[in-house]
Coordinates of C-alpha atoms in Angstrom, one line a residue:
Chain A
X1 CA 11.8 -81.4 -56.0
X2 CA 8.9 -82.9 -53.8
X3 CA 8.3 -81.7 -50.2
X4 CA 10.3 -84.8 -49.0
X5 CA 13.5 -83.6 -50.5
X6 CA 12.8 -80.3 -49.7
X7 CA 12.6 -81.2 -46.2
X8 CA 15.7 -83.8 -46.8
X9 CA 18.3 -81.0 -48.6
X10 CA 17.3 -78.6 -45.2
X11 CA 17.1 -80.9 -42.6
X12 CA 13.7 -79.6 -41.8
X13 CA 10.8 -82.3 -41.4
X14 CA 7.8 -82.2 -43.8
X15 CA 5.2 -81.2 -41.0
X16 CA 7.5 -77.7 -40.5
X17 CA 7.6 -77.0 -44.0
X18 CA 3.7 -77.8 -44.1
X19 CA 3.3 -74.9 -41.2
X20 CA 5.7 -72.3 -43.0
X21 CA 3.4 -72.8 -46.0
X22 CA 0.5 -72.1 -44.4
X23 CA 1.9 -69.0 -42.5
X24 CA 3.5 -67.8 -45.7
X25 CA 7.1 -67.6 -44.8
X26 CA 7.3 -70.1 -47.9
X27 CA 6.1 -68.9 -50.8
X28 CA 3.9 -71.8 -52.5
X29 CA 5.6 -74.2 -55.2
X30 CA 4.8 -74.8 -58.8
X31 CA 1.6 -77.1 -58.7
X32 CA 1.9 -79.9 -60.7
X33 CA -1.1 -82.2 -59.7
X34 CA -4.0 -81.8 -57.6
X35 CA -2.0 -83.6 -54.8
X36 CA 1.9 -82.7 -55.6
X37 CA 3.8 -79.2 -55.5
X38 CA 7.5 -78.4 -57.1
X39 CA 9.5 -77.2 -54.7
X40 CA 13.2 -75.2 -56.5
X41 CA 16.6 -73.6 -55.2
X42 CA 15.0 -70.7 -53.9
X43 CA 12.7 -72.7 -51.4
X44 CA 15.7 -74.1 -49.6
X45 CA 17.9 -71.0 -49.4
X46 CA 13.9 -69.5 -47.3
X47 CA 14.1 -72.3 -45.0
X48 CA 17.3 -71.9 -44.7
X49 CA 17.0 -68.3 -44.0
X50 CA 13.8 -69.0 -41.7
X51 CA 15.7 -71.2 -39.9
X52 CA 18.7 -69.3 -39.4
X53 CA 16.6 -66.6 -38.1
X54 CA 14.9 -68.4 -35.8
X55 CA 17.8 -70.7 -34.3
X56 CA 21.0 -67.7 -34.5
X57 CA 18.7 -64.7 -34.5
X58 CA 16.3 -65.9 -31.7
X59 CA 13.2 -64.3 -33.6
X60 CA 9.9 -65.6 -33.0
X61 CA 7.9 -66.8 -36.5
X62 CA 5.6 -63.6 -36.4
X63 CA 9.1 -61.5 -36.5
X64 CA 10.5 -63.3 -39.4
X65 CA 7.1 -63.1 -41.2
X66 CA 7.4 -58.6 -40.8
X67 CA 11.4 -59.5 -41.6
X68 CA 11.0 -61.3 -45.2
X69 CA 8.0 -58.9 -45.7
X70 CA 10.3 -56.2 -46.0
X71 CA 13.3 -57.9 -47.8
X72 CA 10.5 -58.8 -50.1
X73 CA 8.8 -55.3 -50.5
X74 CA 11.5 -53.0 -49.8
X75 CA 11.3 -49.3 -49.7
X76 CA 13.1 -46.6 -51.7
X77 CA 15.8 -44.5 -49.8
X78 CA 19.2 -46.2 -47.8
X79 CA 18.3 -44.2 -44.9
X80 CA 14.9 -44.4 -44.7
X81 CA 15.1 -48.3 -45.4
X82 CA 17.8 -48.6 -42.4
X83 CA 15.8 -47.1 -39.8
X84 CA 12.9 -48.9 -40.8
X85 CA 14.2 -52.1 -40.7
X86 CA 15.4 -52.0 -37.8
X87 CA 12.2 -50.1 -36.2
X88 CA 10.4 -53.0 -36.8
X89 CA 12.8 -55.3 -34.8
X90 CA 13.0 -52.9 -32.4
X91 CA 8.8 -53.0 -32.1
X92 CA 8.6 -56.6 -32.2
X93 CA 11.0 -57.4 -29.2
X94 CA 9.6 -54.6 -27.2
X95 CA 6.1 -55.7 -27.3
X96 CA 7.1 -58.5 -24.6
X97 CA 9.0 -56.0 -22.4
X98 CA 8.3 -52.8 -20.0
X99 CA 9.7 -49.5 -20.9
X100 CA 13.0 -47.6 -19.1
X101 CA 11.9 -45.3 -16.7
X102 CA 12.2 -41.6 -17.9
X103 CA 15.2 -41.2 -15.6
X104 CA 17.5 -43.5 -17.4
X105 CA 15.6 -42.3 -21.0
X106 CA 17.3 -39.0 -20.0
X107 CA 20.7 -40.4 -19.0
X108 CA 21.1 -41.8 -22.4
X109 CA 19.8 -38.4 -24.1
X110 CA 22.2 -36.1 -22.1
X111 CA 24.9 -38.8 -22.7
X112 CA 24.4 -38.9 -26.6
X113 CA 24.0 -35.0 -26.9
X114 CA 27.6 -34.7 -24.8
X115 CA 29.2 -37.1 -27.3
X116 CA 27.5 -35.4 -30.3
X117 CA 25.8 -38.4 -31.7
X118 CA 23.9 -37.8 -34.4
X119 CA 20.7 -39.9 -33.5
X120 CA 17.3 -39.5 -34.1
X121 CA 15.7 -38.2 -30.0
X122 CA 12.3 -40.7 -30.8
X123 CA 15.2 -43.5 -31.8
X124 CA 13.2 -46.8 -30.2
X125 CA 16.9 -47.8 -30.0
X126 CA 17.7 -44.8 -27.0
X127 CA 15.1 -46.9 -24.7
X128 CA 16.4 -50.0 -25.4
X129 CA 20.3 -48.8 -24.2
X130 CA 18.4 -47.3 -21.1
X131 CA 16.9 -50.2 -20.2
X132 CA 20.1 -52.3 -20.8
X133 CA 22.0 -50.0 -18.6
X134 CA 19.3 -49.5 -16.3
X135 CA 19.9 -53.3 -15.5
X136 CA 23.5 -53.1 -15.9
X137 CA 23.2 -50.8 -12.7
X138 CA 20.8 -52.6 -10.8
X139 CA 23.4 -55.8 -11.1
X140 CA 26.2 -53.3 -9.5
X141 CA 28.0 -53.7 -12.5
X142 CA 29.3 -50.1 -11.9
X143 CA 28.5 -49.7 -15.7
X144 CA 29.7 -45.3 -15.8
X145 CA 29.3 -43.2 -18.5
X146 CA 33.5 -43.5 -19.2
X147 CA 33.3 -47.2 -19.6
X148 CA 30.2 -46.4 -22.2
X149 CA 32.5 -43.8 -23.9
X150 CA 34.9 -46.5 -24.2
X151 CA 32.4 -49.4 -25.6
X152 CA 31.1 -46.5 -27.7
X153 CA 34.7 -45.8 -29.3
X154 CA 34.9 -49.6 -30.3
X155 CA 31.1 -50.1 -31.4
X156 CA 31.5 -47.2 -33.7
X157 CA 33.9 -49.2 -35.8
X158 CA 31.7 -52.1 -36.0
X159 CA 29.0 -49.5 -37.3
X160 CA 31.6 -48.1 -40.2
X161 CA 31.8 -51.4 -41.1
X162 CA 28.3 -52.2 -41.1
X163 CA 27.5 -49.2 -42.9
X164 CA 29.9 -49.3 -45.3
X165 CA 28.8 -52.6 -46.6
X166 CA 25.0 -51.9 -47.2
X167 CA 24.4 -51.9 -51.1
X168 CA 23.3 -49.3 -53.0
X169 CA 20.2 -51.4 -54.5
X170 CA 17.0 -50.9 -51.9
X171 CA 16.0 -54.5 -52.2
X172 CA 19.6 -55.9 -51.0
X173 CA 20.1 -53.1 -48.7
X174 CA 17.0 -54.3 -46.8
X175 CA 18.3 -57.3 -46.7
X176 CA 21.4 -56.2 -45.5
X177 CA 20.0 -54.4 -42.9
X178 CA 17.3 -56.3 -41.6
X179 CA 19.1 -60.0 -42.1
X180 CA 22.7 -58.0 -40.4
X181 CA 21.3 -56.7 -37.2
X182 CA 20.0 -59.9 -36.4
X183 CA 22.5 -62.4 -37.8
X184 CA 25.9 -60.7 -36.5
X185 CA 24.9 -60.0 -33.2
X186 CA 26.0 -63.3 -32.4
X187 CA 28.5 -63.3 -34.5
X188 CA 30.0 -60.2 -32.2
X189 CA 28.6 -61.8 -29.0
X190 CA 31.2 -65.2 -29.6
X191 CA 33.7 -62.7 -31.1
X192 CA 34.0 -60.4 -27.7
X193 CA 34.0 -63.8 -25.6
X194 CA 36.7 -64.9 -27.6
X195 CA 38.6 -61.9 -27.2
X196 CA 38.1 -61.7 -23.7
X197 CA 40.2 -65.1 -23.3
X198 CA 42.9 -63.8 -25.4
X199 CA 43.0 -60.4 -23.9
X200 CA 43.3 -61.7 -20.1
X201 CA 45.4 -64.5 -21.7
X202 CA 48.0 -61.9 -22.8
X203 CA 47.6 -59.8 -19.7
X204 CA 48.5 -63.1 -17.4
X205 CA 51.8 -64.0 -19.5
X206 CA 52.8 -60.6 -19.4
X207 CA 53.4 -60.1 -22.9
Chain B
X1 CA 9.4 -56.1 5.6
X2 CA 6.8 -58.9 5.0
X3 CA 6.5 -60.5 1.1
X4 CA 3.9 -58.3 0.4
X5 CA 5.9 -55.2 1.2
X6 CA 9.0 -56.7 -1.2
X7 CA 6.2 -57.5 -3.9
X8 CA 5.8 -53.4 -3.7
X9 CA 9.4 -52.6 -3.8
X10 CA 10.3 -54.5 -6.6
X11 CA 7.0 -54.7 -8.9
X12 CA 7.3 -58.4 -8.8
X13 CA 4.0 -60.4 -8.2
X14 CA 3.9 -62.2 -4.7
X15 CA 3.1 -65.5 -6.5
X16 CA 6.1 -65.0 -8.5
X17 CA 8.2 -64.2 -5.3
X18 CA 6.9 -67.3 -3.8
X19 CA 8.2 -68.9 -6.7
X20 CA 11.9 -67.7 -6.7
X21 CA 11.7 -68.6 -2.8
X22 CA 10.6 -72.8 -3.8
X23 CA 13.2 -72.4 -6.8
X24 CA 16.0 -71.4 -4.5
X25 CA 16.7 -68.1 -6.9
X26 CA 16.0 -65.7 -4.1
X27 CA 17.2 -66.7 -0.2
X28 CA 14.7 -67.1 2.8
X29 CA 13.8 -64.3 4.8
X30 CA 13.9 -64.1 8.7
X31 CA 11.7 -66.7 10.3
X32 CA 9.5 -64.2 12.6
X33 CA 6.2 -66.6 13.3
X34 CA 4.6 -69.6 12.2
X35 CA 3.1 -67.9 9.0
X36 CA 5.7 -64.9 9.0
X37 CA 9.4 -64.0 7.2
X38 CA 11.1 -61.0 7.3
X39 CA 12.7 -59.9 4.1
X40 CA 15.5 -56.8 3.4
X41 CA 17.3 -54.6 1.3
X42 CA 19.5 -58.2 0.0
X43 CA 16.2 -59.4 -1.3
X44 CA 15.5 -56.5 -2.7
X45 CA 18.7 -56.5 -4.8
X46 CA 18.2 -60.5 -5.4
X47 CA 14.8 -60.0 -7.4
X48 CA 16.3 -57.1 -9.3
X49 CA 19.1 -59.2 -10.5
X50 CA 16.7 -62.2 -11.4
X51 CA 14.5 -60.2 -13.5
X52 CA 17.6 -58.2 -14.9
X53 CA 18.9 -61.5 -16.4
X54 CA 15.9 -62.4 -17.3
X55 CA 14.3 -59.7 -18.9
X56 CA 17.3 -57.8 -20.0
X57 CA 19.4 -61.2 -20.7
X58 CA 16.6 -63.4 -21.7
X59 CA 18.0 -66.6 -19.8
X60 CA 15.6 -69.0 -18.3
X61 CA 15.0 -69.2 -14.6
X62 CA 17.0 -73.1 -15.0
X63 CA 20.1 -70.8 -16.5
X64 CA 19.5 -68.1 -13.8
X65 CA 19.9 -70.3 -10.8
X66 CA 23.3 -71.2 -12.7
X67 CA 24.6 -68.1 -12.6
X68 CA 23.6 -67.4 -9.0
X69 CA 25.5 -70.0 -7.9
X70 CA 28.6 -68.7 -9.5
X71 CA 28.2 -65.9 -8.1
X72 CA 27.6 -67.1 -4.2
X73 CA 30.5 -69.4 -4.8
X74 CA 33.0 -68.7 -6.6
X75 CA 36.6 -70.4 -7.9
X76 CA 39.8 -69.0 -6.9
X77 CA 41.7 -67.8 -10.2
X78 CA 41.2 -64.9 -12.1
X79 CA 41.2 -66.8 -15.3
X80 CA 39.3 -70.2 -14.7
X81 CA 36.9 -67.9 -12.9
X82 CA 36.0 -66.1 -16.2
X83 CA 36.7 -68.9 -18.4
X84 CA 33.9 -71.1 -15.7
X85 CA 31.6 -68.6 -16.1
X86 CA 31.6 -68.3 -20.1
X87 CA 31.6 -71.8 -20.3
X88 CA 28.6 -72.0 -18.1
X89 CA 26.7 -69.5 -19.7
X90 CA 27.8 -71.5 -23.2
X91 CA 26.9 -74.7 -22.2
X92 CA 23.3 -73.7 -21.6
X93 CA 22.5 -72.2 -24.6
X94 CA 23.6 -74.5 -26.5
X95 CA 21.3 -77.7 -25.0
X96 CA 18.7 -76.1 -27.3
X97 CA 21.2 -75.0 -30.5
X98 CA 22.6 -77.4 -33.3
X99 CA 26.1 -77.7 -33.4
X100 CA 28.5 -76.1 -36.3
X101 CA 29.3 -78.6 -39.2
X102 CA 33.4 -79.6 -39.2
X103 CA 34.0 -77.0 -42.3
X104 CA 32.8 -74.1 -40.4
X105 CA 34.2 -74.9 -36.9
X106 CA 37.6 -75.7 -39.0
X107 CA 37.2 -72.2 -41.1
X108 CA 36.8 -70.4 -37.5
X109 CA 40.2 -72.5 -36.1
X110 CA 41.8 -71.0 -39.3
X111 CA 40.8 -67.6 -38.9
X112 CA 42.3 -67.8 -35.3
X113 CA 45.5 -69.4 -36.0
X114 CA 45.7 -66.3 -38.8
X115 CA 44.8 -63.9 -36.1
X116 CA 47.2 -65.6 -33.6
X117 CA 44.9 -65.3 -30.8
X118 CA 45.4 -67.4 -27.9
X119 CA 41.9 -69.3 -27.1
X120 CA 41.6 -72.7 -25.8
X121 CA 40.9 -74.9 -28.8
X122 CA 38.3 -77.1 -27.3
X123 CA 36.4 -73.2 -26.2
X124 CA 32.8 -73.4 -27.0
X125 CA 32.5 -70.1 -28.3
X126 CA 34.4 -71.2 -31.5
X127 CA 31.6 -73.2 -32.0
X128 CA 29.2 -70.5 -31.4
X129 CA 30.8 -68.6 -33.9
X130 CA 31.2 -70.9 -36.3
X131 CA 27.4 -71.4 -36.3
X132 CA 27.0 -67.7 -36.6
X133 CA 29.0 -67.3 -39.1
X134 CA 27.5 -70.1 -41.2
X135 CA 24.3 -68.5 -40.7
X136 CA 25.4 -65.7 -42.3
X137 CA 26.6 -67.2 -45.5
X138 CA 23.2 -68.9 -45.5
X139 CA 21.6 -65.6 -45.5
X140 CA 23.6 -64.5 -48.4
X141 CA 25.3 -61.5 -46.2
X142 CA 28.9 -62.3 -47.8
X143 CA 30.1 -61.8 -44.3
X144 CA 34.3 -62.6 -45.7
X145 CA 37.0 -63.1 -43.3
X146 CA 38.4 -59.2 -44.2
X147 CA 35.2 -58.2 -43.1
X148 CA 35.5 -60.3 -40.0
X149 CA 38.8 -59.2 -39.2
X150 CA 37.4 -56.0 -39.5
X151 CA 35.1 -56.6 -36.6
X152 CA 37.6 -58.8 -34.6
X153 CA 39.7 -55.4 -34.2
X154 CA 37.2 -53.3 -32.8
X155 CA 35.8 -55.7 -30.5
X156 CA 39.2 -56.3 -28.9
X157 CA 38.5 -53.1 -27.7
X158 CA 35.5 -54.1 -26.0
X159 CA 37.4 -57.0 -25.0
X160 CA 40.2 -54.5 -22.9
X161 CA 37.7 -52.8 -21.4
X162 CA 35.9 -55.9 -20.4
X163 CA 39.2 -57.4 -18.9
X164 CA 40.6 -54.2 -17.3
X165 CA 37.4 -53.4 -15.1
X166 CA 37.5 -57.2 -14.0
X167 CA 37.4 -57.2 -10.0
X168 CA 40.3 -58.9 -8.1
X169 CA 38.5 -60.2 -5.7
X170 CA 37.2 -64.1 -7.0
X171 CA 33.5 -63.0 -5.7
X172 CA 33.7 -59.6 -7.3
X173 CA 35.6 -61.0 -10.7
X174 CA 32.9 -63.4 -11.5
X175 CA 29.9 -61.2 -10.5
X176 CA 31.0 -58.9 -13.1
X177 CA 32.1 -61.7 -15.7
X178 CA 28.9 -63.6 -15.5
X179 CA 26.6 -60.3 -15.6
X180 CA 28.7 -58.4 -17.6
X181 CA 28.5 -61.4 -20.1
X182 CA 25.0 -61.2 -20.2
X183 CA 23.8 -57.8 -19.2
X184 CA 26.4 -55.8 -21.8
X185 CA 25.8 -57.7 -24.8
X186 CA 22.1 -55.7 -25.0
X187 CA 24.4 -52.4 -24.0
X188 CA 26.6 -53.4 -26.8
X189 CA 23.4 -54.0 -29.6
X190 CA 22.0 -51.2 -28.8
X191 CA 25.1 -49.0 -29.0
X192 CA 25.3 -50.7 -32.4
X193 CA 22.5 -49.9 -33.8
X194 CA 23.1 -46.1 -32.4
X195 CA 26.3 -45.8 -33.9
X196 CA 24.4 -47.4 -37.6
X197 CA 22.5 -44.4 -37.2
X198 CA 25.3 -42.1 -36.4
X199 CA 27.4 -43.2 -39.2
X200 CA 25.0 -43.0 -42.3
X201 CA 23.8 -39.7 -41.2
X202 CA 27.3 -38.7 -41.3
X203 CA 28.3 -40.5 -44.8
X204 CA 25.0 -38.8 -46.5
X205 CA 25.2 -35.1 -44.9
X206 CA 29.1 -36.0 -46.6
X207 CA 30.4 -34.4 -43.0

């Protein structure tokens, strides 16, 4: 297909697929003049993808480019894969913000060692929960470490699931990984709101 | 203390105080001269609570001012208080979002009616996660409605714990509904992500 339907079958206009081109989060299409490309299947599902990581996953365009970098060139071993998928979204969003203060760093270490978390201590992930409840506090949200037990106990069965459902092939489990932390966040952000209604629903009738 | 003093307490630029104070997100201090105001611990606490939604939370300063007027004046039931809040917080984000198509809002009405949880059919987060939900298939993550389920169950835990350490008092409840809306959901990622961690070093150590 020509650029026009490209952009037609994803909604995108032709100037935005022009940009992705040149940026490289759309690999080229076949040339078949000096002024025409052919554009297949596999460019609309990467806009699609682009897109969806950009308007659900609220990553920036230099994030996605590191993102289909590595569902593209993926490593070797599950594990290692895992954690550097998600290192890299971890790197990207905290190059805009400021660091917990060592204080609440050590909270989170002292609270994962007492719940015998087996978790990386250089995890980029510890500073991120220190900073979130660091700012949980500052709002008086009264935010203790029983009610983080508690979120814990829950969490870890959205991990099981997670976990369970990375493939065994690198290449897939990449894009698992990568394309799963950012795209079901919101899917577990309207999931908890909707449970909320239904919970305090059920605690007002009684029932 | 003077504006300079409060720039020094919270880290916050004086221009950027100055700002808030034009914007209405943070309250006048104590007229003490022509040129003077006289500023305490409250503002203190308000500029904390600014930049903790927006650096933690990521909402604009427009969204912000939103949620500061919930706060400083509040409904009167429990329930519309929460479900005002969400709804708030909903409507914003989704003046820059595209809507759900009718075949994935309908799939998400399904799933409910399955799940027979009681939520308001017009709620907006269906919508939200319909659209998440559909970004996911667009991604290829073969998020099914098992798996969903599957994630529905643990985060009706989350959900309980939300609810139970919701506040009588209407003030107090919607504080902690609109903050605990925004400032957990980073908790709650990052917990995620922790437990990931957990979980595969688990399933390969075969513990």
């Amino acid at each position: 297909m020509r650029l026009a339907e490209l952009s037609e079958s994803t909604d995108v206009a032709v100037a935005t697929l022009k940009y992705y081109l040149r940026e490289g989060l759309l690999h080229p299409g076949e040339v078949v003049s000096r002024t025409q490309a052919d554009y297949d299947e596999s460019h609309v599902e990467r806009v699609r993808l682009v897109r969806a990581l950009s308007e659900v996953g609220g990553l920036s365009l230099a994030t996605i480019g590191e993102v289909l970098a590595m569902i593209t060139d993926p490593g070797t071993d599950h594990l290692h894969v895992m954690r550097m998928a998600q290192h890299s979204l971890a790197r990207n969003r905290r190059a805009s913000d400021l660091g917990a203060g060592p204080e609440h760093v050590d909270r989170v270490r002292a609270w994962i060692e007492r719940r015998d978390w087996q978790v990386d201590p250089a995890d980029p992930f510890i500073d991120d929960l220190a900073r979130a409840w660091a700012a949980c506090d500052s709002a008086g949200l009264g935010l203790d470490e029983d009610r983080l037990d508690g979120y814990a106990d829950s969490v870890e069965g959205v991990a099981r699931i997670d976990v369970s459902t990375v493939p065994e092939d690198p290449e897939a489990a990449v894009r698992q990984v990568v394309l799963g932390t950012v795209l079901v966040d919101p899917v577990l952000a309207a999931l908890r709101r909707l449970a909320q209604q239904h919970v305090s629903r059920r605690s007002v009738s009684g029932s």
